[in-house]
Coordinates of C-alpha atoms in Angstrom, one line a residue:
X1 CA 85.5 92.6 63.6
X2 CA 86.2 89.0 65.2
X3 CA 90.1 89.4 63.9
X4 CA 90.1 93.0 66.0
X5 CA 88.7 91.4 68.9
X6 CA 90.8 88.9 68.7
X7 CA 93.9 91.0 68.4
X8 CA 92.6 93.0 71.2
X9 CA 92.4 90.1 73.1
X10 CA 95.7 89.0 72.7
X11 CA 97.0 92.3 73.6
X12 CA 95.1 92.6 76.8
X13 CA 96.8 89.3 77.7
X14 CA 100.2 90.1 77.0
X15 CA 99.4 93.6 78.7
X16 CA 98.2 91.4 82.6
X17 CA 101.4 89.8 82.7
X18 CA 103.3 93.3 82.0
X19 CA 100.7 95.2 84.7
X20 CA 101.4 92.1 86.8
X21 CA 105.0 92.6 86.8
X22 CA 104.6 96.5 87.3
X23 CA 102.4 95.9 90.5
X24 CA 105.0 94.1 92.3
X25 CA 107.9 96.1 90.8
X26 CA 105.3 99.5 92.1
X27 CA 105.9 97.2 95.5
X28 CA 109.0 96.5 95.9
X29 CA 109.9 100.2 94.9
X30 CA 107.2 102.2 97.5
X31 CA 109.5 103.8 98.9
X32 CA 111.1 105.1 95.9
X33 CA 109.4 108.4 94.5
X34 CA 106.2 107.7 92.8
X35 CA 107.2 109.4 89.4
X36 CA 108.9 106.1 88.9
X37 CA 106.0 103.9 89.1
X38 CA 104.3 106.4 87.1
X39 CA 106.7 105.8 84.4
X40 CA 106.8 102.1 84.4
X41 CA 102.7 102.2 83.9
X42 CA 103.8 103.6 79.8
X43 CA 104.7 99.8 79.5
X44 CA 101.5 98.5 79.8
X45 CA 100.2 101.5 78.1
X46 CA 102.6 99.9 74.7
X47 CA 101.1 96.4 75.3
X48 CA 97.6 97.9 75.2
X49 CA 98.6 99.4 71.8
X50 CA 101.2 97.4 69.8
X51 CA 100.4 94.3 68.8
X52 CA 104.2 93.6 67.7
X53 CA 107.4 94.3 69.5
X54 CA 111.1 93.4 69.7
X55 CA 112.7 90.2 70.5
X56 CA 115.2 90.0 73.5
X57 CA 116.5 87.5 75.8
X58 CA 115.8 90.1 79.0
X59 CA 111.9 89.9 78.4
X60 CA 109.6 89.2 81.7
X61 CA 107.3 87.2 79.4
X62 CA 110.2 84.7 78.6
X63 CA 109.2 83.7 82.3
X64 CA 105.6 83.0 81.1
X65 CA 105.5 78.8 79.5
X66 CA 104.1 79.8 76.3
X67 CA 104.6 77.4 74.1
X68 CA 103.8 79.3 70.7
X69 CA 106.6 81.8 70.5
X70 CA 107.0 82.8 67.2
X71 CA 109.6 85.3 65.2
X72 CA 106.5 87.8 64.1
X73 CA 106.3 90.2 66.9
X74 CA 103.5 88.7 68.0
X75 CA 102.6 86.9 71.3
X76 CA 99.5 84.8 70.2
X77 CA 97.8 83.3 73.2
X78 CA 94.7 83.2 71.5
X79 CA 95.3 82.1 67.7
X80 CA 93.5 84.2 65.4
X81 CA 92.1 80.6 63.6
X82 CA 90.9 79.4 66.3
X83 CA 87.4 79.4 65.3
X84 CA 88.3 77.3 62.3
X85 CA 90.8 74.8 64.1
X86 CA 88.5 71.5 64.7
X87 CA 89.8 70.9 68.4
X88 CA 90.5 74.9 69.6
X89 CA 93.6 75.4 72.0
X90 CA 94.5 78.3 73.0
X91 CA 97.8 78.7 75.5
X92 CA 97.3 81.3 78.4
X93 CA 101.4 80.9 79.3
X94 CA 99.9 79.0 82.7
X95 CA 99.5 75.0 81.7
X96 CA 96.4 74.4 84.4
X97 CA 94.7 77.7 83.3
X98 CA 95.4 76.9 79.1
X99 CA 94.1 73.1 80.4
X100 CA 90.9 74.5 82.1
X101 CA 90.3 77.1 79.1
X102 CA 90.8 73.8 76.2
X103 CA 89.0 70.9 78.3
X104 CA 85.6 74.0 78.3
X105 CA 85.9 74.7 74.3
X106 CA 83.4 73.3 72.5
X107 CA 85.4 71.0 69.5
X108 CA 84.0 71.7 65.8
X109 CA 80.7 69.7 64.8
X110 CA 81.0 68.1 61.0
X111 CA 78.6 69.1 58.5
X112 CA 77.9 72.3 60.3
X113 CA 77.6 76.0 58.6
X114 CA 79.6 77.4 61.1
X115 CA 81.6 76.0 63.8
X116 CA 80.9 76.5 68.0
X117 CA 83.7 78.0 68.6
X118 CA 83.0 80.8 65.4
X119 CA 79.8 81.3 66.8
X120 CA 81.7 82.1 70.9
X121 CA 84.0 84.6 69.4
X122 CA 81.3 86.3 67.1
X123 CA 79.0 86.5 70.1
X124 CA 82.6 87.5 72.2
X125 CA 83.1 90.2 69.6
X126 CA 79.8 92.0 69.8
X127 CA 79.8 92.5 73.6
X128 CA 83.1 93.7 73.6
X129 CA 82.2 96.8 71.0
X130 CA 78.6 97.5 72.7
X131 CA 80.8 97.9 76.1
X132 CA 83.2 99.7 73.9
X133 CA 80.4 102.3 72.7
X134 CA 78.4 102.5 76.0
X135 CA 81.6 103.5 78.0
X136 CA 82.6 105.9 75.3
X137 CA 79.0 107.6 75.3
X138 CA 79.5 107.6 79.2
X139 CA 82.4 109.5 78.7
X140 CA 81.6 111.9 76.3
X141 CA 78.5 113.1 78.0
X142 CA 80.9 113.1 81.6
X143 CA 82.8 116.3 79.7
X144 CA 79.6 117.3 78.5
X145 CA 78.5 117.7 82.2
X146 CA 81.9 119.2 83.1
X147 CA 81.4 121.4 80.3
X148 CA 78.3 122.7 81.1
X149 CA 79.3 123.4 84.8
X150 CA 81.8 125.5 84.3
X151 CA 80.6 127.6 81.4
X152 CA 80.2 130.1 83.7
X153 CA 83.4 130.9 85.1
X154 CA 85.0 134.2 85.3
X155 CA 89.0 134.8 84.7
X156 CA 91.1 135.4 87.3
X157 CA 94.5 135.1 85.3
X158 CA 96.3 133.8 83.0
X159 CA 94.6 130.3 82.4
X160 CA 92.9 130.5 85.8
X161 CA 89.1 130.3 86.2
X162 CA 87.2 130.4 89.5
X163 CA 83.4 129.1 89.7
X164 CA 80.9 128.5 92.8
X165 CA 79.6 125.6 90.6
X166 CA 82.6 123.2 91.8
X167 CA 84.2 122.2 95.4
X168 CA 87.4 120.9 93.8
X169 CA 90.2 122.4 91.4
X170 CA 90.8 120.6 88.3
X171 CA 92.5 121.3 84.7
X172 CA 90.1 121.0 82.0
X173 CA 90.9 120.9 77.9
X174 CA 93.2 119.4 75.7
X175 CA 94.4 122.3 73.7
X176 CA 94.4 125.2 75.7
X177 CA 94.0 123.2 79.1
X178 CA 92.3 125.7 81.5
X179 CA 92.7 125.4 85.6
X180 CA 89.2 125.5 87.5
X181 CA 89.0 126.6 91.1
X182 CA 86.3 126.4 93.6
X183 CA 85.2 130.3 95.0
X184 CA 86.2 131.5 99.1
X185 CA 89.9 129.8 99.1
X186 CA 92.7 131.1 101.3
X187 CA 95.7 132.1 100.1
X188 CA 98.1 129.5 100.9
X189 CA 95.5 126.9 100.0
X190 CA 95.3 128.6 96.5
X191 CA 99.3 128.2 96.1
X192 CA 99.6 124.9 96.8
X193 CA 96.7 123.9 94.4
X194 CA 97.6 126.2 91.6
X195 CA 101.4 124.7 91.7
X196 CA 99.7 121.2 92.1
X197 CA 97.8 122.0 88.8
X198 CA 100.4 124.2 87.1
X199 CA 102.8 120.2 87.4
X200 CA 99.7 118.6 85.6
X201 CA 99.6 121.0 82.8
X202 CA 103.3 120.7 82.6
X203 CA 103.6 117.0 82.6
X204 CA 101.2 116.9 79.7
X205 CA 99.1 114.7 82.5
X206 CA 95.5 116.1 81.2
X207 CA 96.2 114.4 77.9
X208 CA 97.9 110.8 79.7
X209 CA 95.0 110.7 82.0
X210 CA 92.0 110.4 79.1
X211 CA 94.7 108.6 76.7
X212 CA 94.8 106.1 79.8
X213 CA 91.0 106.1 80.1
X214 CA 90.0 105.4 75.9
X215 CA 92.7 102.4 76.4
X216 CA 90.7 101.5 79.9
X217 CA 87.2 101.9 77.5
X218 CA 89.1 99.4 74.7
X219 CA 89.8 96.4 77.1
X220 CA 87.0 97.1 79.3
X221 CA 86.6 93.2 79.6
X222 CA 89.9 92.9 81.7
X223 CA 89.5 93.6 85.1
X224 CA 93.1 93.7 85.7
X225 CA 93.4 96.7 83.2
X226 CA 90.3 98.6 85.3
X227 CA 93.4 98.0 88.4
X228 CA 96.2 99.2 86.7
X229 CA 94.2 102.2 85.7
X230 CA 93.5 103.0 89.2
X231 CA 97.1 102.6 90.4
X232 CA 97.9 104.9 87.4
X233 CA 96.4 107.7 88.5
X234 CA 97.4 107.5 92.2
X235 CA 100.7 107.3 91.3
X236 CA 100.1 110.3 88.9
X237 CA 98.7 112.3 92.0
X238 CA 101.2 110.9 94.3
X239 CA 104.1 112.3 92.3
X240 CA 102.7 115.4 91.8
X241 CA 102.0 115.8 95.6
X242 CA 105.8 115.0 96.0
X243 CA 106.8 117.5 93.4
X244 CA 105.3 120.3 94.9
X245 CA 107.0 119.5 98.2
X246 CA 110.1 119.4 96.5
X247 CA 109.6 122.9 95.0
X248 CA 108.0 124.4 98.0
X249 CA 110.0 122.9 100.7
X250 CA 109.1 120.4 103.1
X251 CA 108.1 122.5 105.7
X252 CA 104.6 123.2 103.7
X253 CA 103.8 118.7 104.3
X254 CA 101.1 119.7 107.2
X255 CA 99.3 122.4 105.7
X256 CA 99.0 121.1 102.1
X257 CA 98.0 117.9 103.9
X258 CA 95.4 120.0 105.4
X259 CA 94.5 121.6 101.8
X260 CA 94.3 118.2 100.5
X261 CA 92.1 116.7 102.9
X262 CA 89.5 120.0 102.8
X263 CA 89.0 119.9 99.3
X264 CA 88.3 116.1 98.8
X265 CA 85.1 116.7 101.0
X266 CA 83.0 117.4 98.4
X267 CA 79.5 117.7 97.3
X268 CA 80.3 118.4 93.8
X269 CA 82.3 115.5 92.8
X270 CA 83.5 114.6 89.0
X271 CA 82.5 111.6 87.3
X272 CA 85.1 108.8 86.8
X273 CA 86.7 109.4 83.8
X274 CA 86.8 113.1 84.4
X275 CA 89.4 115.5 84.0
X276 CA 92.2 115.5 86.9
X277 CA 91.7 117.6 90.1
X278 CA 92.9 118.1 93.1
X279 CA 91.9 115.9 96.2
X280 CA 89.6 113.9 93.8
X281 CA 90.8 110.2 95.0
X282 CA 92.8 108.5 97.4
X283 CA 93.4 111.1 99.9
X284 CA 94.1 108.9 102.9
X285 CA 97.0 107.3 101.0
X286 CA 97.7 110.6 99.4
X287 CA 98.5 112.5 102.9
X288 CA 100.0 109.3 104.0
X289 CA 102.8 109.8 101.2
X290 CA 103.4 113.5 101.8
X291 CA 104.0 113.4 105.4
X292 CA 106.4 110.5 105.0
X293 CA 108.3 111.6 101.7
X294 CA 111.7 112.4 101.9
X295 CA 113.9 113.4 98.8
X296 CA 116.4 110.5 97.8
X297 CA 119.8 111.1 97.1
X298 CA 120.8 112.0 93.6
X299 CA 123.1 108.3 93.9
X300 CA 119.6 106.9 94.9
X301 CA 117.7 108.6 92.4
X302 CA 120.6 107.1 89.6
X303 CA 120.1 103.7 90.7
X304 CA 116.0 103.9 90.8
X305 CA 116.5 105.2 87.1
X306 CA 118.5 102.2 86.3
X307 CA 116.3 100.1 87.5
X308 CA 113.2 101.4 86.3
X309 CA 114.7 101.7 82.6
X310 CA 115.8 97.7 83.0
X311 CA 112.4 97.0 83.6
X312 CA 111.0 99.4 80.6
X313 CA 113.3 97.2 78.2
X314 CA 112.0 93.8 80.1
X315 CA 108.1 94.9 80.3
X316 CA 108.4 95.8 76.5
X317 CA 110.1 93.2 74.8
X318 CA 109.1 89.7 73.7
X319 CA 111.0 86.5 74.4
X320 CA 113.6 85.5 71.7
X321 CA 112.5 82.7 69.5
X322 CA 114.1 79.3 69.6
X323 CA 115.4 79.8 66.3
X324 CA 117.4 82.8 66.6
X325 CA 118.7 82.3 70.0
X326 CA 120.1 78.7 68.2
X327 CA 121.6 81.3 65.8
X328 CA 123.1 83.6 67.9
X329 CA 124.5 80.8 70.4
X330 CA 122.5 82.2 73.1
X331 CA 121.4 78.9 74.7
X332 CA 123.5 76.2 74.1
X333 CA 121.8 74.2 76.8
X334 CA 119.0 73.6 74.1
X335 CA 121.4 71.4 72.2
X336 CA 121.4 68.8 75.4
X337 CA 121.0 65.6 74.3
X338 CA 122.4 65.5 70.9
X339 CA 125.7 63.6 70.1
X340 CA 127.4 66.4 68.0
X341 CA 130.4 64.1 67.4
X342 CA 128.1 61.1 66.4
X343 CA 126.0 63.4 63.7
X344 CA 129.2 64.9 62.4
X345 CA 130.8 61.3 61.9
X346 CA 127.6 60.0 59.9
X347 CA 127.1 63.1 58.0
X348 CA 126.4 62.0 54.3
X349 CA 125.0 63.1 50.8
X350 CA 123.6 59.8 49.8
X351 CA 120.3 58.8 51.2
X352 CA 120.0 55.1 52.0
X353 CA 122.9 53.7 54.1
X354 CA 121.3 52.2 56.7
X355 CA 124.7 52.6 59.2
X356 CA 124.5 56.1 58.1
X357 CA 121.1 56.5 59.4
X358 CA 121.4 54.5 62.6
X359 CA 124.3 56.9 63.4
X360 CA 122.0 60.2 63.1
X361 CA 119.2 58.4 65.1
X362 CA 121.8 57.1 67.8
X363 CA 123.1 60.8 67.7
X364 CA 120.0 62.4 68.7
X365 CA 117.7 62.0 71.6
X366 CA 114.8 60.1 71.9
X367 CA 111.5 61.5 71.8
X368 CA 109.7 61.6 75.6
X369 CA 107.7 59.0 76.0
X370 CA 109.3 56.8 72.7
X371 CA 111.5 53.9 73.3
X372 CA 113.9 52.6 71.0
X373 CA 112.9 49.7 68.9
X374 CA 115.2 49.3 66.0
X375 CA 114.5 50.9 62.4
X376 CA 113.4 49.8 59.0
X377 CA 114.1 51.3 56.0
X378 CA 112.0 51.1 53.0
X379 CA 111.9 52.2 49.4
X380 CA 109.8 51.7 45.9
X381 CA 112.6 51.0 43.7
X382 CA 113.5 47.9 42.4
X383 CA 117.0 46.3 42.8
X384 CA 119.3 47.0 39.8
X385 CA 120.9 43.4 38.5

């Protein structure tokens, strides 16, 4: 269990700098529609999930310092021996937060059954799956609730239910989802809502949302996960608002603001973790983005795509490793500071010749913090007469 944790842990680190890098992508792009940003929230939806991943020279993390870049696949902040290394370091990709994290570890005591730092992630380990299970209970007995409400609802048509027993619409099921309305609503309110829903159902959103939420339940330790989910699902409601505008026309903005705005009054509401509805959340910055939405160009909508799948490609991959960008002649700069002439010239298959050695030392750099001093060679056999 303390290699899962630590797995997950490492994943949930490489995932912040990838929700990190969505955020401020999510800002410089708010005026681009919101299905975008909605997309670009998958990446950090991978990290959460795969552990491994492909190598590329455009990866965001290759503008992290991390210092252990390896070939695996796998970006190892926290090693998985570190409970068995006798001084622990772990490297965050930030030098003064890795510095803090090393100079606070507790260094392995001789003689000892078990080591400090085995005994932290043990301890780390079994709070992580008891927040794990309470969160999942909380979540099953959520639907339970929902459940329960709405048992009695009568069929209007199709896969439309109506109920007094809820204020708000919402889809509801993950194989045959089913959409649940609120009793006494006009008309035009119920078009609006029914096409907001109908978009949910069609986008496969019902499923995203709770997929989102088990990740959410699985690095429940990381605030910055609890953030993105939040984010996630305004900009799931966001572009579903602006879809419906699209389809209906934007002449409808004022009353479906107006819809919107009635319905999030409620007395009934879901539980966090619920299924989606109408009007559940952020209905100030909801109405906000309806009434100032305006359909981009199909040349703006080509270069937001562009964009957006640049960034999939950079959010997803790792950095290439030293060795095969050396391979692949990708960054010659790293060669700076070796004489190749000078190596070449004193290239040799004997071992021994001390002119031949001098020449590969003078052809290579020295060491930071070393200063030349002359060599000495030495061997253990004896001098043939």
């Amino acid at each position: 269990m303390m290699n899962l944790f630590l797995m997950i842990l490492n994943m949930s680190i490489t995932a912040s700098y990838v929700a990190l890098a969505v955020i401020i992508a999510r800002f410089l792009l708010r005026r681009a529609p919101k299905i975008f940003s909605y997309i670009l929230w998958a990446t950090v939806a991978i990290r959460l999930t795969t552990p491994v991943s492909f190598a590329s020279s455009f990866s965001i993390l290759g503008l992290v310092k991390f210092q252990n870049k390896t070939g695996t696949g796998f970006m190892e902040f926290v090693p998985q021996e570190i409970g068995m290394q006798k001084n622990p370091v772990v490297d965050i990709g930030i030098k003064e937060v890795s510095h803090f994290i090393n100079s606070s570890l507790p260094v392995a005591t001789p003689m000892a059954s078990a080591s400090p730092m085995q005994i932290i992630v043990w301890i780390g380990s079994i709070i992580w799956i008891i927040g794990v299970v309470i969160l999942l209970l909380f979540s099953i007995l959520s639907y339970l609730k929902i459940l329960v409400r709405v048992r009695t609802a009568t069929l209007v048509q199709d896969n439309i239910y109506e109920t007094d027993q809820i204020d708000t619409p919402f889809v509801c099921g993950f194989l045959n989802p089913k959409i649940y309305i609120p009793i006494g609503m006009s008309d035009h309110e119920l078009s609006y809502i029914l096409l907001h829903e109908k978009i949910h159902i069609m986008r496969r959103d019902y499923l995203i949302k709770p997929f989102a939420f088990m990740l959410l339940i699985i690095h429940w330790f990381n605030p910055l996960m609890w953030l993105s989910y939040a984010l996630m699902s305004k900009d799931m409601e966001m572009s579903c608002d602006e879809r419906v505008v699209n389809k209906m026309g934007h002449q409808i903005k004022g009353s479906y603001s107006t819809s919107l705005l009635t319905l999030s009054v409620s007395k009934k509401r879901l539980l966090p973790g619920s299924p989606l509805a109408f009007g559940e959340s952020n209905v100030k910055a909801r109405i906000k983005n309806i009434l100032t939405y305006r359909q981009p160009s199909k040349r703006m909508i080509a270069a937001y795509m562009l964009v957006i799948a640049a960034l999939v490609v950079g959010c997803t991959a790792n950095p290439k490793p030293l060795q095969q960008s050396l391979q692949q002649g990708t960054s010659h700069s790293l060669y700076s500071g070796y004489d190749i002439d000078k190596l070449m010239e004193n290239k040799t298959l004997y071992v021994g010749n001390a002119s031949k050695v001098g020449g590969l030392l003078g052809g290579m750099p020295e060491p930071t913090g070393f200063e030349w001093n002359g060599m000495a060679l030495q061997t253990t056999a004896k001098l043939l007469e």
